PDB file of C-alpha atoms in Angstrom:
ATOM      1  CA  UNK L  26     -15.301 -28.009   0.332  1.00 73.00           C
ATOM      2  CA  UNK L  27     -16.265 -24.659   1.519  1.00 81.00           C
ATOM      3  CA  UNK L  28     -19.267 -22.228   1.202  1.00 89.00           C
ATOM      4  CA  UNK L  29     -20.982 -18.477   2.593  1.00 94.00           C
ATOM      5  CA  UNK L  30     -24.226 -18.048   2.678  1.00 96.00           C
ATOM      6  CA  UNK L  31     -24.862 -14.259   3.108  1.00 97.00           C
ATOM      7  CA  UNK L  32     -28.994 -14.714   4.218  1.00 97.00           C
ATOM      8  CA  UNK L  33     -29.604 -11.016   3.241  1.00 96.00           C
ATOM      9  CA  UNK L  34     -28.697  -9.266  -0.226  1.00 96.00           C
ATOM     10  CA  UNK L  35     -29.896  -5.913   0.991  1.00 97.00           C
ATOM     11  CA  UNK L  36     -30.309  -4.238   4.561  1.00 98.00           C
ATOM     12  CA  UNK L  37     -31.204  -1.117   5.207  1.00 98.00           C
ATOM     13  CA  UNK L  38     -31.430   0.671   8.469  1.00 98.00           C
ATOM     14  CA  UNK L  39     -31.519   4.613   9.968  1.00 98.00           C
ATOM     15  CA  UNK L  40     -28.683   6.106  11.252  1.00 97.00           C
ATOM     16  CA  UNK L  41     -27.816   5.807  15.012  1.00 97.00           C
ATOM     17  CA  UNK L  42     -29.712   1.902  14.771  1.00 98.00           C
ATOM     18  CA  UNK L  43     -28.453  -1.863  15.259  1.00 98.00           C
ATOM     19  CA  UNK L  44     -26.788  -3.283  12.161  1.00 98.00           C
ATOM     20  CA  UNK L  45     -26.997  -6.918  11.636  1.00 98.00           C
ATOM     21  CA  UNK L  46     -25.530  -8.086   8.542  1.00 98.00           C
ATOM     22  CA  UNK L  47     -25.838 -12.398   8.237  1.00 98.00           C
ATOM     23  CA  UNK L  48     -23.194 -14.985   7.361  1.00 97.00           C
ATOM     24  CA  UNK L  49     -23.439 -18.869   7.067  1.00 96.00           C
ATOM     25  CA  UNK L  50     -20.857 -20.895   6.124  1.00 93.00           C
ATOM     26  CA  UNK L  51     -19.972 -24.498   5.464  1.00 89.00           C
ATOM     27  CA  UNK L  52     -16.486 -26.297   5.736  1.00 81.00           C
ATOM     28  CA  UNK L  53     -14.883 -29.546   6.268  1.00 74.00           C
ATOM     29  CA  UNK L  54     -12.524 -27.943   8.356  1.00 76.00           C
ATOM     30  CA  UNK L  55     -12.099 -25.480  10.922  1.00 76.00           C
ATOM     31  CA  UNK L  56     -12.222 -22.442   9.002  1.00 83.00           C
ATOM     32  CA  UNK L  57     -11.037 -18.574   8.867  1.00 88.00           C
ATOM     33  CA  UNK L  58     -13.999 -16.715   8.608  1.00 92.00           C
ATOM     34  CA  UNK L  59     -13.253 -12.756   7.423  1.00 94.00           C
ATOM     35  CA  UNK L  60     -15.581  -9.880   6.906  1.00 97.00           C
ATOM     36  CA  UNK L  61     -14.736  -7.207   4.692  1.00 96.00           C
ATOM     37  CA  UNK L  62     -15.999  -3.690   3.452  1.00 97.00           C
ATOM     38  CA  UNK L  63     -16.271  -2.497   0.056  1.00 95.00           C
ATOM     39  CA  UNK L  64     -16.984   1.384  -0.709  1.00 92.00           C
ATOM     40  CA  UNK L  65     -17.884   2.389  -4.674  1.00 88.00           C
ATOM     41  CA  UNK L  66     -14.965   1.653  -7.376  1.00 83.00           C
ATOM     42  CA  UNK L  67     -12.372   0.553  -4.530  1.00 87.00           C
ATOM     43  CA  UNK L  68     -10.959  -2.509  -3.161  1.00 88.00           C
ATOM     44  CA  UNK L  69     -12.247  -4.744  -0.552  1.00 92.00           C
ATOM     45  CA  UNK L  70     -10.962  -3.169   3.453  1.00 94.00           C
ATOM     46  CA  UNK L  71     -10.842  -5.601   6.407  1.00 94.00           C
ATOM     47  CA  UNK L  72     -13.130  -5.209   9.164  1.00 96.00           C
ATOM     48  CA  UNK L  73     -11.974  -8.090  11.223  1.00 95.00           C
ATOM     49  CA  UNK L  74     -11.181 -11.518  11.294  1.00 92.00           C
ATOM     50  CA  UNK L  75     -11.533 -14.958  12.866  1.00 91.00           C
ATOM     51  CA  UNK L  76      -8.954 -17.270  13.259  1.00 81.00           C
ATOM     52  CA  UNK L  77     -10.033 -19.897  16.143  1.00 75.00           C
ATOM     53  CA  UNK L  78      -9.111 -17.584  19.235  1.00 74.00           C
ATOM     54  CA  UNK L  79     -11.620 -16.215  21.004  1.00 83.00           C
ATOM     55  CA  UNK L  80     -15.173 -16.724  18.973  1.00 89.00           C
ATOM     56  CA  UNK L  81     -16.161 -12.101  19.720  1.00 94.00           C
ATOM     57  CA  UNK L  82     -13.950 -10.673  17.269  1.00 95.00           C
ATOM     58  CA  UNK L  83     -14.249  -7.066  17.558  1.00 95.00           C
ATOM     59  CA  UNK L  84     -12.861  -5.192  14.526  1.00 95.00           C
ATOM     60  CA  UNK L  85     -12.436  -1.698  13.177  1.00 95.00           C
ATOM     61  CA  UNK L  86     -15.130   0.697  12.960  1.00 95.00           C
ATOM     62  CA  UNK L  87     -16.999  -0.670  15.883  1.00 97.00           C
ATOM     63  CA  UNK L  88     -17.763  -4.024  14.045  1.00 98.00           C
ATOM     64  CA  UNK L  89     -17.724  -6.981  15.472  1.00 97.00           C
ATOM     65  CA  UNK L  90     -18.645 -10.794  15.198  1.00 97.00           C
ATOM     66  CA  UNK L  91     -19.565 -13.513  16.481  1.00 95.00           C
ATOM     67  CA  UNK L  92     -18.409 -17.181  15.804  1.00 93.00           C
ATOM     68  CA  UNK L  93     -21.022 -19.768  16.314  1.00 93.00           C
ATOM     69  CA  UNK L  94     -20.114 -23.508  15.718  1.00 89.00           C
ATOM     70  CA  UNK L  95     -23.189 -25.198  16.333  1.00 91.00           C
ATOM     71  CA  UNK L  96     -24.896 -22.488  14.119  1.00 93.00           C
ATOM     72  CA  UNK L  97     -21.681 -22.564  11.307  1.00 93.00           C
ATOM     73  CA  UNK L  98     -23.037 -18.575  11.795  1.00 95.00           C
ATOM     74  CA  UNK L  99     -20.314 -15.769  11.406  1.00 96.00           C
ATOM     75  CA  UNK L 100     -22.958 -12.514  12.000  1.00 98.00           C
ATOM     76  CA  UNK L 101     -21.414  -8.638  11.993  1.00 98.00           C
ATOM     77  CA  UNK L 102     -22.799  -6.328  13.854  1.00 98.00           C
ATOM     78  CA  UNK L 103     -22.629  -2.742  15.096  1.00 98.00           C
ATOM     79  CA  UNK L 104     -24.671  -1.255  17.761  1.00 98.00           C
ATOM     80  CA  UNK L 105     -24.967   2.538  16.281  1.00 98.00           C
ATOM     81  CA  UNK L 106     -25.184   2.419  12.222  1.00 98.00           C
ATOM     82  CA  UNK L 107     -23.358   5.799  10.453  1.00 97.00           C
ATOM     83  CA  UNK L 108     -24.034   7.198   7.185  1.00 96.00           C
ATOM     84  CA  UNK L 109     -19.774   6.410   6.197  1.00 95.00           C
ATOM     85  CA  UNK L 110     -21.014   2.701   6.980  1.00 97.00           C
ATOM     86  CA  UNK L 111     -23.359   2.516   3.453  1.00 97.00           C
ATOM     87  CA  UNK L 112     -21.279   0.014   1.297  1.00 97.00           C
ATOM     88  CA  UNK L 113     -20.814  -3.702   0.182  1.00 97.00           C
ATOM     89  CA  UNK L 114     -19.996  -6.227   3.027  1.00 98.00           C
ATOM     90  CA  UNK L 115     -18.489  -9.480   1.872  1.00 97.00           C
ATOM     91  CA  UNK L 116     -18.226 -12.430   4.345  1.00 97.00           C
ATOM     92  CA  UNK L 117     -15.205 -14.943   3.204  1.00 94.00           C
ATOM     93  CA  UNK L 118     -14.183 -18.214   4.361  1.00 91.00           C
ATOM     94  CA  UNK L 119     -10.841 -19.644   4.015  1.00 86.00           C
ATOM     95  CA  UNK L 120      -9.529 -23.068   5.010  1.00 75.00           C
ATOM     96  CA  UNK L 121      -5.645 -23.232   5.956  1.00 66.00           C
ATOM     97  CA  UNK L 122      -5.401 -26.536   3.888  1.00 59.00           C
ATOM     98  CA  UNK L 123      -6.159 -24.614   0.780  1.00 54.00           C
ATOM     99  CA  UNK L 124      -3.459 -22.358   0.320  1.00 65.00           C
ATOM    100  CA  UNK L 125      -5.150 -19.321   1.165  1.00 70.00           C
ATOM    101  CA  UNK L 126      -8.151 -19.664  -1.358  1.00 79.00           C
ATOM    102  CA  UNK L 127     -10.943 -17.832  -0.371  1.00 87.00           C
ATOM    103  CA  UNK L 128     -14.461 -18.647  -0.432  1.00 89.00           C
ATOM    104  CA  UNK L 129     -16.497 -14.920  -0.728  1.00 93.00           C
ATOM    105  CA  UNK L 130     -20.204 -14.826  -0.393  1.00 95.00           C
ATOM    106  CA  UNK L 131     -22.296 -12.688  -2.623  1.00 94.00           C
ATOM    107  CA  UNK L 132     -22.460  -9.424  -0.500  1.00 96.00           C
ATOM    108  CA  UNK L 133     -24.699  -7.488   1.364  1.00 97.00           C
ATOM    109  CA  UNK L 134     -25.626  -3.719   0.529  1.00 97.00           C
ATOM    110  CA  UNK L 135     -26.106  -2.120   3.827  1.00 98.00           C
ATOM    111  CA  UNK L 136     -28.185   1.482   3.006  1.00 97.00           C
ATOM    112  CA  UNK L 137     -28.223   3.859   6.082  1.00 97.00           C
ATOM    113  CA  UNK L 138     -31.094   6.432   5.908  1.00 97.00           C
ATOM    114  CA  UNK L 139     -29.935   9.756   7.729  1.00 95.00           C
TER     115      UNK L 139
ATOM    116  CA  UNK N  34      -1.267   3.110   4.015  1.00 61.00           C
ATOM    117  CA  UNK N  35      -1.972   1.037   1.979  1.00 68.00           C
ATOM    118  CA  UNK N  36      -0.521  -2.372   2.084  1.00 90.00           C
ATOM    119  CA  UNK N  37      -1.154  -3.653  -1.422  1.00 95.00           C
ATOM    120  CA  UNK N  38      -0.585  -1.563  -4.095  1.00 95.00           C
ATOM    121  CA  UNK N  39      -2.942  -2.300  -7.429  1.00 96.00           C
ATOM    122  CA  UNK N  40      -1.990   0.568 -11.235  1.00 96.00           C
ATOM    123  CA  UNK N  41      -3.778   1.655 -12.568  1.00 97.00           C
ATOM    124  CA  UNK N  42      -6.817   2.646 -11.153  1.00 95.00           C
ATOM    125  CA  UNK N  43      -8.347   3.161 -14.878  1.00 96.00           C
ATOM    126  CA  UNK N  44      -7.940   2.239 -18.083  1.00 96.00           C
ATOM    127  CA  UNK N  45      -9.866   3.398 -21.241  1.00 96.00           C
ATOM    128  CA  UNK N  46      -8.573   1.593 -24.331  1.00 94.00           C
ATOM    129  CA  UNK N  47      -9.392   0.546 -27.511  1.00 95.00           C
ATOM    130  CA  UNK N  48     -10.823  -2.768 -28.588  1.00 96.00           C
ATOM    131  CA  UNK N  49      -7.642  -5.219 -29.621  1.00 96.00           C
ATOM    132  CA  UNK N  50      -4.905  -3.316 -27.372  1.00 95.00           C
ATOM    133  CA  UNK N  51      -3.168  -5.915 -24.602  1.00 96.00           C
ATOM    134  CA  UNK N  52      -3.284  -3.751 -21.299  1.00 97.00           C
ATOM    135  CA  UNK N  53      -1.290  -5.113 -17.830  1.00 97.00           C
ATOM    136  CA  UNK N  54      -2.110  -4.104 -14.312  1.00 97.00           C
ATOM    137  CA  UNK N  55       0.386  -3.942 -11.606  1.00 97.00           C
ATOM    138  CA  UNK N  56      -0.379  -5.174  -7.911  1.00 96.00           C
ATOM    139  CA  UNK N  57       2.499  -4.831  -5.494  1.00 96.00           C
ATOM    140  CA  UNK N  58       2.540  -6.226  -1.993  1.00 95.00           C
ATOM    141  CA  UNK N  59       4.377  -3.049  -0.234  1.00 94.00           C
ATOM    142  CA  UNK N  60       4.767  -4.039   3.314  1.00 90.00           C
ATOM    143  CA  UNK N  61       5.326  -7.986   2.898  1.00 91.00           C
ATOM    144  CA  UNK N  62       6.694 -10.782   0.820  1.00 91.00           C
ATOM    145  CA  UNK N  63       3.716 -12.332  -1.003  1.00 90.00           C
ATOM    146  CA  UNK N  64       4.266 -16.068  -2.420  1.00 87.00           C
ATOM    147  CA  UNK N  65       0.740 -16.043  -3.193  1.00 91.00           C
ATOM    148  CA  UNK N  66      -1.259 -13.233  -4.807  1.00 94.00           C
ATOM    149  CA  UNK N  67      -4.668 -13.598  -5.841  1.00 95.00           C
ATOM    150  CA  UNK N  68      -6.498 -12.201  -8.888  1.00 96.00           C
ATOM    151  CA  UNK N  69     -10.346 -11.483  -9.232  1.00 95.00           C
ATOM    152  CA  UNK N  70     -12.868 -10.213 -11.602  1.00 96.00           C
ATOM    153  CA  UNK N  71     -16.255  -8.365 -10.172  1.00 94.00           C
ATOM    154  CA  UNK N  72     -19.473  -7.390 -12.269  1.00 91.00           C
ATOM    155  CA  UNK N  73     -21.400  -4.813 -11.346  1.00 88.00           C
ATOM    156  CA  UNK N  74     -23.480  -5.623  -8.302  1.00 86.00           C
ATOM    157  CA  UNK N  75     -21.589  -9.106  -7.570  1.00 90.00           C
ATOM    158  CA  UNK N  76     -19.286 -10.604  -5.500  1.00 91.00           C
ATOM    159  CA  UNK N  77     -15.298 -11.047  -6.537  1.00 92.00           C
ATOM    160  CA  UNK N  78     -14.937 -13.567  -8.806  1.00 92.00           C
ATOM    161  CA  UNK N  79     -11.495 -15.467  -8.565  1.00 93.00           C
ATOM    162  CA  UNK N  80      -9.734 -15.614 -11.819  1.00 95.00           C
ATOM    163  CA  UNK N  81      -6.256 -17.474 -11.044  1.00 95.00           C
ATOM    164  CA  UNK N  82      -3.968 -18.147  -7.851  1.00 93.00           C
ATOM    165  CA  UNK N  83      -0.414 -16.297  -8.742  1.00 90.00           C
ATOM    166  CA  UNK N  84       2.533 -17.886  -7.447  1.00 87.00           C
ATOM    167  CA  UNK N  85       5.709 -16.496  -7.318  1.00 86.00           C
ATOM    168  CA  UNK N  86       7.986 -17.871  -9.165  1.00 84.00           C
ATOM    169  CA  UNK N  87       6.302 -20.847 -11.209  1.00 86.00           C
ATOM    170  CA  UNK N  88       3.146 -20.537 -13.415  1.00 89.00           C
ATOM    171  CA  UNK N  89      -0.261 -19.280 -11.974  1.00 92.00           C
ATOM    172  CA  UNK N  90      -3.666 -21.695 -11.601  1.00 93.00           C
ATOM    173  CA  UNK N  91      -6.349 -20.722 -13.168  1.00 95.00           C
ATOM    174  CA  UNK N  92     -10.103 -21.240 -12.359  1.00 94.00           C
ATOM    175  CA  UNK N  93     -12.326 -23.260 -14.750  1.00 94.00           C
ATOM    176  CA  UNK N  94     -13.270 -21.234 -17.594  1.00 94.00           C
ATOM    177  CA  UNK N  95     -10.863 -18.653 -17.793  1.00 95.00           C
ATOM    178  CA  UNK N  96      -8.295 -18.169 -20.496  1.00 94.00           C
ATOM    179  CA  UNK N  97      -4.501 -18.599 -19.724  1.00 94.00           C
ATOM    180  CA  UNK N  98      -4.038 -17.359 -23.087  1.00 95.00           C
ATOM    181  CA  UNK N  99      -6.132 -14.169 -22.650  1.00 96.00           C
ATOM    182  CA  UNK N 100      -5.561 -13.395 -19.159  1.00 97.00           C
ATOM    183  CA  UNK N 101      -1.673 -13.567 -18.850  1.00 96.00           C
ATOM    184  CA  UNK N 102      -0.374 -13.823 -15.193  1.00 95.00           C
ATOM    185  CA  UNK N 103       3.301 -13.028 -14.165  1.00 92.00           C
ATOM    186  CA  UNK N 104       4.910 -13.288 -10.887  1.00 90.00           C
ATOM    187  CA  UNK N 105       8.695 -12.735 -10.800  1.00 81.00           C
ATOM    188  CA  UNK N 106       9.266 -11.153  -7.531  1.00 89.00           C
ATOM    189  CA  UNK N 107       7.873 -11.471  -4.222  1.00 89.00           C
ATOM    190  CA  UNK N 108       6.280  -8.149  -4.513  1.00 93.00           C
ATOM    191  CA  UNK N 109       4.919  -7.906  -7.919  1.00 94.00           C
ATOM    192  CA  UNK N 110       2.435  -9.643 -10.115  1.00 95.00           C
ATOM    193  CA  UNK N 111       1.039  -8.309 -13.220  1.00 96.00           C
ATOM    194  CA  UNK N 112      -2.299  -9.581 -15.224  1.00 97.00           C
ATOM    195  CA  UNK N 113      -2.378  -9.076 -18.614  1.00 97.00           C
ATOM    196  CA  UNK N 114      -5.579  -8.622 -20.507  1.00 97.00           C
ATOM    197  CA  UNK N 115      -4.398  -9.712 -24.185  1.00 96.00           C
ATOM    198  CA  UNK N 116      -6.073  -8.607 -27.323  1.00 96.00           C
ATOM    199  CA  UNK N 117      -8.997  -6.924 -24.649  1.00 95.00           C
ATOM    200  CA  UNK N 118     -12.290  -6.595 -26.345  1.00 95.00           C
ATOM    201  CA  UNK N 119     -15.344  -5.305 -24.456  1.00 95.00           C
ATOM    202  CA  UNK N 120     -16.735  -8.303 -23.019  1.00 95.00           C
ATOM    203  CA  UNK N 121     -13.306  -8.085 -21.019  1.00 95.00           C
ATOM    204  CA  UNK N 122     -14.468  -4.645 -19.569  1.00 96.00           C
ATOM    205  CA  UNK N 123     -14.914  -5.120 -16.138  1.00 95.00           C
ATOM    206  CA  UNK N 124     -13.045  -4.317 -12.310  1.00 95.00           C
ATOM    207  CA  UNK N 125      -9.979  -6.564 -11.752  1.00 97.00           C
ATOM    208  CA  UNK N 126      -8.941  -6.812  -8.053  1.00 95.00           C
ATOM    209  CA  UNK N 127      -5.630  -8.090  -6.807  1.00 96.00           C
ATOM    210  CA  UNK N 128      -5.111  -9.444  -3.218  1.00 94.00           C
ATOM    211  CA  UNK N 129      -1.653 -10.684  -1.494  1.00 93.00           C
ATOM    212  CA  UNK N 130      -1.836 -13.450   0.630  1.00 90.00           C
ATOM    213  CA  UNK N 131       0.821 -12.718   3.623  1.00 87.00           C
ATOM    214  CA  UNK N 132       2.734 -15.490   4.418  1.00 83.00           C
ATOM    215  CA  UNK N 133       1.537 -18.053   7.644  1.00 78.00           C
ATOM    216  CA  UNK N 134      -2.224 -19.718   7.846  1.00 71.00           C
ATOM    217  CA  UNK N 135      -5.178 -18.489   8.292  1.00 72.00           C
ATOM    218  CA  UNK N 136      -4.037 -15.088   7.591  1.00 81.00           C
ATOM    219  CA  UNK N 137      -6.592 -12.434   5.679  1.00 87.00           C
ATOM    220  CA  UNK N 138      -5.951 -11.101   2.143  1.00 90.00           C
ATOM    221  CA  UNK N 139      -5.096  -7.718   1.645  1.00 92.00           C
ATOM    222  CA  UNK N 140      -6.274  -6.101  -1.343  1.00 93.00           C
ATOM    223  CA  UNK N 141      -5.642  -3.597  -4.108  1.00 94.00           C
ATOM    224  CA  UNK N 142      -7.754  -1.051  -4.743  1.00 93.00           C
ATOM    225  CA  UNK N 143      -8.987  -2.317  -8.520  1.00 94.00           C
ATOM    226  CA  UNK N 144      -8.493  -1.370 -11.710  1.00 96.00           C
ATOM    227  CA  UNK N 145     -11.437  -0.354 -13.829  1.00 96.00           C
ATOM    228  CA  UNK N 146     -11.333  -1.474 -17.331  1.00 96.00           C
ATOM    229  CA  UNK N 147     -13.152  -0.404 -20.272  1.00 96.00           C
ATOM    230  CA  UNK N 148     -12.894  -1.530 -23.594  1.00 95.00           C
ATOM    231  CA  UNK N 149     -14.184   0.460 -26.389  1.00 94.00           C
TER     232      UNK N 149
END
């Protein structure tokens, strides 16, 4: 069995600030963890991916995450929020045993104030 | 580009009509596509696993008879809302699945449905 836990349903931050965006997951296995980005009316985009190589996963965007096993925590981040970064973000866990079925958490809504 | 392609975009039809969406996998061979239903202000919901070639798996609670799922190539699978009525309205999301593990979805853009 597999779950996300996405700790915040809302974040908001100014532009040119830290963006922290939280992700816990559960799994009987070792797991691909994902984060993806979801603007108005369009499909989900992915910002990066982990896939048990190294746990700092940078992705596009200047996203990145880190993998923490003791802490089952998969956190995004960015270090300088922009106004084109206001969307959904979805953290999803996938076990390789499960035929690619996903596991999506319930989003975070990440508002950047100018 | 776009790597998974997902037509229409929108549809605006009348309560009763049967309307199919298209999602193509344009730069890889996709055994396994993935269809989802989101609600405003929610996450994807996962409606059924296709798989080419043999019938798709559906989640608990959602119609094989309503929601028809076809996968006859290795690029293509269609979902077919049958006899769509409003409570149907909603944004239906295809993903492929390339092929190897732990690989990430990629998905369509959505189709917005609305039943009137």
């Amino acid at each position: 069995a597999q779950s996300v836990t996405q700790l915040d349903s809302h974040v908001s931050v100014s532009e040119g600030t830290p963006v922290l965006l939280r992700c816990n997951y559960s799994s009987s296995y070792s797991p691909s963890l994902f984060w993806y980005v979801q603007h108005p009316n369009k499909g989900l985009q992915l910002l990066l991916k982990y896939t048990s190589a190294a746990t700092l996963v940078k992705g596009i965007n200047g996203f990145e995450a880190e993998f923490k096993k003791s802490e089952t925590s998969f956190h995004l981040t960015k270090p300088s929020a922009h106004m084109s970064d206001a969307a959904e973000y979805f953290c999803v866990v996938t076990l390789n045993t499960n035929a690619g079925k996903s596991t999506f958490g319930d989003g975070t809504t990440l508002t950047v104030k100018p | 580009g776009a790597v998974v392609s997902q037509h229409p975009s929108w549809v605006i039809c009348k309560s009763g009509t049967s309307v199919k969406i298209e999602c193509r996998s344009l730069d890889f061979q996709a055994t396994t596509m993935f269809w989802y239903r989101q609600f405003p202000k929610q996450s994807l919901m996962l409606m059924a696993t296709s798989n080419e070639g043999s019938k798709a798996t559906y989640e608990q609670g959602v119609e094989k008879d309503k929601f028809l799922i076809n996968h006859a190539s290795l690029t293509l699978s269609t979902l077919t809302v049958t006899s769509a009525h409003p409570e149907d309205s909603s944004f239906y999301i295809c993903s492929a699945l390339p092929p190897g593990g732990g690989q990430p979805q990629h998905f369509g853009d959505g189709t917005r449905l609305s039943i009137l």
